[in-house]
Short mmCIF file of C-alpha atoms and ligand atoms in Angstrom, two decimals:
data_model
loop_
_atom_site.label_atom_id
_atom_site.label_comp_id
_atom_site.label_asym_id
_atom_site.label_seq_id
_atom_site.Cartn_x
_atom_site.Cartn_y
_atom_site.Cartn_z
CA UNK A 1 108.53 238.93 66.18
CA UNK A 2 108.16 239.37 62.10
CA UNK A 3 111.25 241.29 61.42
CA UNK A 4 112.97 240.65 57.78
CA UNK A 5 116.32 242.45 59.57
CA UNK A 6 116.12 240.31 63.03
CA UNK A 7 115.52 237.19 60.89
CA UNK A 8 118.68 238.11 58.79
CA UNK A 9 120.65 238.14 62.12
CA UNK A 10 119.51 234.85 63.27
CA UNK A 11 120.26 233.45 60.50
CA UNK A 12 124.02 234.56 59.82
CA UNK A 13 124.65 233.96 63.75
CA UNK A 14 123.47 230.50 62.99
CA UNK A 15 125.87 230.36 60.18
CA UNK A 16 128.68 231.89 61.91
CA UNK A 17 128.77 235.00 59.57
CA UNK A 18 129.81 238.09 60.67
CA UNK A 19 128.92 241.59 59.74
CA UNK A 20 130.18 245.13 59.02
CA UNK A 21 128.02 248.30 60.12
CA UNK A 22 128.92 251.60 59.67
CA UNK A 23 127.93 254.31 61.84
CA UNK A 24 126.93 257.67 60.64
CA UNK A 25 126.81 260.32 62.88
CA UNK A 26 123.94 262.56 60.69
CA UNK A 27 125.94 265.65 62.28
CA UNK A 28 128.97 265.27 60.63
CA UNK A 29 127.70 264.06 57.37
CA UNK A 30 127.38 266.70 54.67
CA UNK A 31 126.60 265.32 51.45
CA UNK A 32 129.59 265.28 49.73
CA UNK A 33 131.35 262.98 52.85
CA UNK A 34 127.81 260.97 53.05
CA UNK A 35 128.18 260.27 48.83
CA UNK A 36 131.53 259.37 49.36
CA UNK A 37 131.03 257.27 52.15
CA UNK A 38 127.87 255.31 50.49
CA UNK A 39 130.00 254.36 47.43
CA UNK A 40 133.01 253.09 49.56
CA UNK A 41 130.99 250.96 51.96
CA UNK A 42 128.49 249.83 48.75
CA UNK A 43 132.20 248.60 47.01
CA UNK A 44 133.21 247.05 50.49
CA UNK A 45 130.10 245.04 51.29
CA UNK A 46 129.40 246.89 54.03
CA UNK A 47 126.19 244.74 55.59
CA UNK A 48 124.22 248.08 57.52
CA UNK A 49 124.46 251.63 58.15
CA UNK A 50 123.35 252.55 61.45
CA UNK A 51 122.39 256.12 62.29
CA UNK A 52 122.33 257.86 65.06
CA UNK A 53 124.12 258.78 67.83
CA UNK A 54 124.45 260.12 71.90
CA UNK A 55 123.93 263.42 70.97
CA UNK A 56 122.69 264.39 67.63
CA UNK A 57 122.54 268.21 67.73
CA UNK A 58 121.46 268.94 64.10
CA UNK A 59 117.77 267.75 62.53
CA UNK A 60 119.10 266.34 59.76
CA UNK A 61 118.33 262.10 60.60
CA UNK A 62 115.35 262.10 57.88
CA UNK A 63 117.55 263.93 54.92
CA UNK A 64 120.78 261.69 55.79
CA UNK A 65 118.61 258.39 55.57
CA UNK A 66 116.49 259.79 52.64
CA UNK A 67 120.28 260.22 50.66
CA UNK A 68 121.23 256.80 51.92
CA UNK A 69 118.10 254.97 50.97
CA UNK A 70 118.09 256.70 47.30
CA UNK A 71 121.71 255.53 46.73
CA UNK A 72 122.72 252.01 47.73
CA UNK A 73 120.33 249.07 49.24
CA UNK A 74 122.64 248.53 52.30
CA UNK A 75 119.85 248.77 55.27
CA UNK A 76 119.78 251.64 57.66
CA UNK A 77 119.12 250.93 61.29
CA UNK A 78 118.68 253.77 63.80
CA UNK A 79 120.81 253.77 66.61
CA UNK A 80 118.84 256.49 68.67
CA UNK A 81 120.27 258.37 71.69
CA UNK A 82 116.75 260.22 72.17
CA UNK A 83 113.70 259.62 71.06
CA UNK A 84 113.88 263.05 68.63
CA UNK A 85 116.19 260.80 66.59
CA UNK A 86 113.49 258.31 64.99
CA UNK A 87 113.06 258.82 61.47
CA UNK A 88 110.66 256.21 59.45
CA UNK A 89 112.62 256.75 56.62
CA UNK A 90 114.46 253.53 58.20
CA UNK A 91 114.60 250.01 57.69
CA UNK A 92 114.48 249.10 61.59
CA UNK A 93 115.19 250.63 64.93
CA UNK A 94 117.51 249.25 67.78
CA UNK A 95 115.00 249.79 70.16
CA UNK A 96 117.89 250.44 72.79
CA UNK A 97 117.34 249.94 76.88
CA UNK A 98 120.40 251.08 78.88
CA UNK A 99 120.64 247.78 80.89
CA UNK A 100 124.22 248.48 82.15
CA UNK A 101 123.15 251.71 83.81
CA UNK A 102 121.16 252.28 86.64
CA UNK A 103 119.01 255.26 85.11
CA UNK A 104 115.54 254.58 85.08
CA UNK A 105 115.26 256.97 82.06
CA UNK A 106 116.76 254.93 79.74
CA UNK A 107 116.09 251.76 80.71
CA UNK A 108 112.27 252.72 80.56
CA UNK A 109 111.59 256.18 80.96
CA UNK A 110 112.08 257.50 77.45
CA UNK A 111 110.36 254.28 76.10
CA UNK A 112 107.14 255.13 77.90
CA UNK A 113 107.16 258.84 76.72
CA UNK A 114 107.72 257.99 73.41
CA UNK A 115 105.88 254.59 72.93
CA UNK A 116 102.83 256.07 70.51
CA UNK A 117 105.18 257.76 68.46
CA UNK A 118 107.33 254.71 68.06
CA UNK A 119 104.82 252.82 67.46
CA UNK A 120 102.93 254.78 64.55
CA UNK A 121 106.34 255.23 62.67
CA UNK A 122 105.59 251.59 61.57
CA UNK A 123 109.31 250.62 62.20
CA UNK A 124 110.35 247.07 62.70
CA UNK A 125 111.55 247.66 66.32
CA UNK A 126 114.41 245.78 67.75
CA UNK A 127 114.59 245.00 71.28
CA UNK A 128 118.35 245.52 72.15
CA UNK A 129 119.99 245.65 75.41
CA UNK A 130 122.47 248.01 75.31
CA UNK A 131 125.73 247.94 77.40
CA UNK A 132 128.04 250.71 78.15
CA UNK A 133 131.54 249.54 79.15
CA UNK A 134 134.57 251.86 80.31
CA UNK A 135 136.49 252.47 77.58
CA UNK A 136 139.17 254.11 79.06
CA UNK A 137 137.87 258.45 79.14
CA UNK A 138 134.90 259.90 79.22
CA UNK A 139 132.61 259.54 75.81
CA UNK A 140 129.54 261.10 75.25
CA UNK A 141 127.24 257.51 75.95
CA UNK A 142 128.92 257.67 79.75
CA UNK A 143 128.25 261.50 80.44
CA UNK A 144 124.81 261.89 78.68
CA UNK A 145 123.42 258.51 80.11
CA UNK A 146 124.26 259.41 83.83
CA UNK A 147 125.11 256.07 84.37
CA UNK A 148 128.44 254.38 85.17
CA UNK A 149 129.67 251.90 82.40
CA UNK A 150 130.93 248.52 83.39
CA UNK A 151 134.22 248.35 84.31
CA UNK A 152 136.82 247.33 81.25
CA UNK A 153 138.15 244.52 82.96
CA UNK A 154 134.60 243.05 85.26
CA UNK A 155 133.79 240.36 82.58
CA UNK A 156 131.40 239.03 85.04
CA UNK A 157 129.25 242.15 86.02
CA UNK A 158 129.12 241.96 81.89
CA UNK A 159 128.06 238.60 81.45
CA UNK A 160 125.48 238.36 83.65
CA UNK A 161 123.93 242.02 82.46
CA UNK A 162 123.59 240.36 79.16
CA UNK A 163 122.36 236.81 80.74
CA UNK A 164 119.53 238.91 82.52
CA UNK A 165 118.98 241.34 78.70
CA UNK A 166 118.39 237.89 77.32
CA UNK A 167 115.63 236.34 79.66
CA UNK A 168 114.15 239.58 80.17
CA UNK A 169 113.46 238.64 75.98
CA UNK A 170 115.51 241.20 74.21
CA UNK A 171 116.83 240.30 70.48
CA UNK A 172 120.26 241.85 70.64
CA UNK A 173 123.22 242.86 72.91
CA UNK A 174 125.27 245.83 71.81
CA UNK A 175 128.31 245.95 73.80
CA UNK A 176 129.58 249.42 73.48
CA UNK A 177 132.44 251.14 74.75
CA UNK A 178 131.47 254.43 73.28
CA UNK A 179 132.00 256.77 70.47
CA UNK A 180 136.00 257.16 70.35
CA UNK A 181 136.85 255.18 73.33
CA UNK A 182 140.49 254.96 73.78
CA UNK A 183 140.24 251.12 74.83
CA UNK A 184 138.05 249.19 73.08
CA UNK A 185 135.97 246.05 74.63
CA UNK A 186 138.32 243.21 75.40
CA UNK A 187 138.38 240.28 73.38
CA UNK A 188 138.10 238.23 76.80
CA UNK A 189 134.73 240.38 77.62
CA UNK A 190 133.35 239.59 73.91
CA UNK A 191 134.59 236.00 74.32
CA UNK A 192 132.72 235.36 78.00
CA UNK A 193 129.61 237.22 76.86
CA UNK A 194 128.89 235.34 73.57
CA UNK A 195 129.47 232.01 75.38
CA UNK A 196 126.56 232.67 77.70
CA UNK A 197 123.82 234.36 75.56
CA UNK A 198 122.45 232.94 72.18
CA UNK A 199 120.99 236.11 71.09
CA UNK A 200 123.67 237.76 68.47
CA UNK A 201 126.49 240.60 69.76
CA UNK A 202 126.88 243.80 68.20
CA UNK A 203 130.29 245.32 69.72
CA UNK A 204 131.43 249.14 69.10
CA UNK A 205 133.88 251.95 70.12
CA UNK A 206 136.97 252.48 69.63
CA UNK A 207 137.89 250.14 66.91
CA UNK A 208 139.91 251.37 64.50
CA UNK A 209 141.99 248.72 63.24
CA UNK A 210 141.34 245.50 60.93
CA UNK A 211 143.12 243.79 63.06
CA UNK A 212 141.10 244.33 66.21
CA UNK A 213 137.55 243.96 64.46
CA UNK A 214 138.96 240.54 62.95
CA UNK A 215 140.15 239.54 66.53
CA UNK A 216 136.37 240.95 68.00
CA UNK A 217 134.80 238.84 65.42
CA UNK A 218 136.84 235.75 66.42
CA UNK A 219 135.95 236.52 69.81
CA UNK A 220 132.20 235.76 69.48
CA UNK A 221 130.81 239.76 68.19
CA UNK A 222 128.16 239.21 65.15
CA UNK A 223 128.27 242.70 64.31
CA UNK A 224 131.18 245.23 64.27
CA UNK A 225 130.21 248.95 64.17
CA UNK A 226 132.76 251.92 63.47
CA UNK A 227 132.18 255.05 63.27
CA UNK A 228 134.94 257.38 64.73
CA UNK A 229 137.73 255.41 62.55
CA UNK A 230 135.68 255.93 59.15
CA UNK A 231 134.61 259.78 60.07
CA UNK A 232 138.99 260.63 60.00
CA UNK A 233 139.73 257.81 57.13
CA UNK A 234 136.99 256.75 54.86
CA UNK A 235 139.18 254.51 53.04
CA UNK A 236 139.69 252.09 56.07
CA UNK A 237 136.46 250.96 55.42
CA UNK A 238 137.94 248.36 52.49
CA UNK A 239 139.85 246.93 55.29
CA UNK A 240 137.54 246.45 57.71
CA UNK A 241 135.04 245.24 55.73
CA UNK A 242 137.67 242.51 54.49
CA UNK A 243 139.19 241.45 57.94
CA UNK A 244 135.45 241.08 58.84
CA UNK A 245 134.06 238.76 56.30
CA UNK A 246 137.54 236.87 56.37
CA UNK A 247 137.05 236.28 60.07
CA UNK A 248 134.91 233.27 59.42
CA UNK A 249 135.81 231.83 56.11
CA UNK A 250 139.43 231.35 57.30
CA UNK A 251 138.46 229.93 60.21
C1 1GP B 301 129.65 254.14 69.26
O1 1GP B 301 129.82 251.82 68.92
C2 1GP B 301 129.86 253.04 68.30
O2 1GP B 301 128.43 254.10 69.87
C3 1GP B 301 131.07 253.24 67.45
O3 1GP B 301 132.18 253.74 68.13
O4 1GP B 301 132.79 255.78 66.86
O5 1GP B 301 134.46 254.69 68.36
O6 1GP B 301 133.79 253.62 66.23
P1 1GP B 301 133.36 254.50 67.35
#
């Protein structure tokens, strides 16, 4: 797989360096919020803006990247929860398969359907096995997929959905507890899953404090993504992006 992106996760995982993505829901940003949030995460090293979303109800995934992409460099990775959400204005897409669910729609379904589309955008294409654990009340990801998330506290059940991700050949595990979750993903989950897959972690939902995305990192997550947290307080974002990158030159 040539993938500039991929590559650049390889290599930081190999160096034990963490990352910071942001995720912008392209409903909720208007420009004003989207400029504001651009400059703050440009400041804060922010490492990637990832777009997308469970339920984007609005068209407006081309115009958000196109005002990303014409202010900062920071790379823009779609996070799609349909296939209506793939814009080639990006850098890359988290080519997402539900593997935690037991919907054949999103595990392959949607992939099929959309396959010649995907493939003439001319996006690099990420193969990511995406995981859906209980975070406590209902988000969006557990009612739109139809699928029941992992238990919070089944580390196992985890672990072995992401041993099985891996040697099926995808390039990523997101661990995701959903937009807003009251309980985030357990540092013990994080901690159990990294230690039995080599591919790098991306872990989401619910965080909202420095303190818990330093603790994630710690934990064995390569990539933290907020999104929830930064749509109420912007300014968090300095924060975050700090306890991140501290996470592994303190260590
Ligand atoms: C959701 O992982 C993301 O899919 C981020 O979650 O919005 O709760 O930060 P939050």
């Amino acid at each position: 797989m040539n993938n500039k992106l991929y590559n650049e996760f390889i290599e930081k995982k190999n160096k034990g360096i963490k990352s910071f993505a942001v995720l912008i829901d392209p409903d909720k940003a208007d420009e004003t919020s989207l400029n504001k949030l651009i400059d703050l995460s440009v400041k804060a090293g922010v490492d990637y803006f990832f777009v997308g979303g469970s339920l984007v109800v609005s068209n407006s995934t081309d115009e958000c990247i196109s005002t990303i992409k014409s202010n900062c460099d920071i790379p823009v990775l779609l996070f799609p929860g349909s296939p209506s959400q793939i814009s080639r204005y990006a850098d890359a897409l988290l080519y997402l398969s539900l593997i935690s669910g037991r919907n054949p729609e999103l595990l392959i379904g949607q992939h099929v359907i959309s396959a010649p589309m995907v493939k003439k955008s001319g996006l690099a294409i990420i193969p990511t096995g995406y995981l859906v654990i209980d975070g406590g009340a209902p988000t969006t990801v557990s009612y739109i997929s139809n699928a029941a998330p992992i238990p919070s506290d089944k580390d196992d059940i985890a672990i072995c959905t992401a041993m099985a991700g891996e040697m099926l050949g995808l390039k990523l595990i997101y661990m995701d507890a959903g937009s807003g979750a009251r309980i985030p993903i357990t540092e013990s989950m994080i901690e159990k899953v990294a230690k039995n897959v080599a591919i790098p972690i991306i872990v989401g939902g619910g965080i909202t404090t420095p303190e818990k995305a330093y603790l994630n990192c710690k934990a064995g997550a390569d990539v933290i993504v907020i999104g929830n947290a930064i749509e109420k307080d912007p300014t968090i974002i300095t924060e975050i992006s700090a306890a991140i990158h501290n996470s592994y030159s303190k260590a």
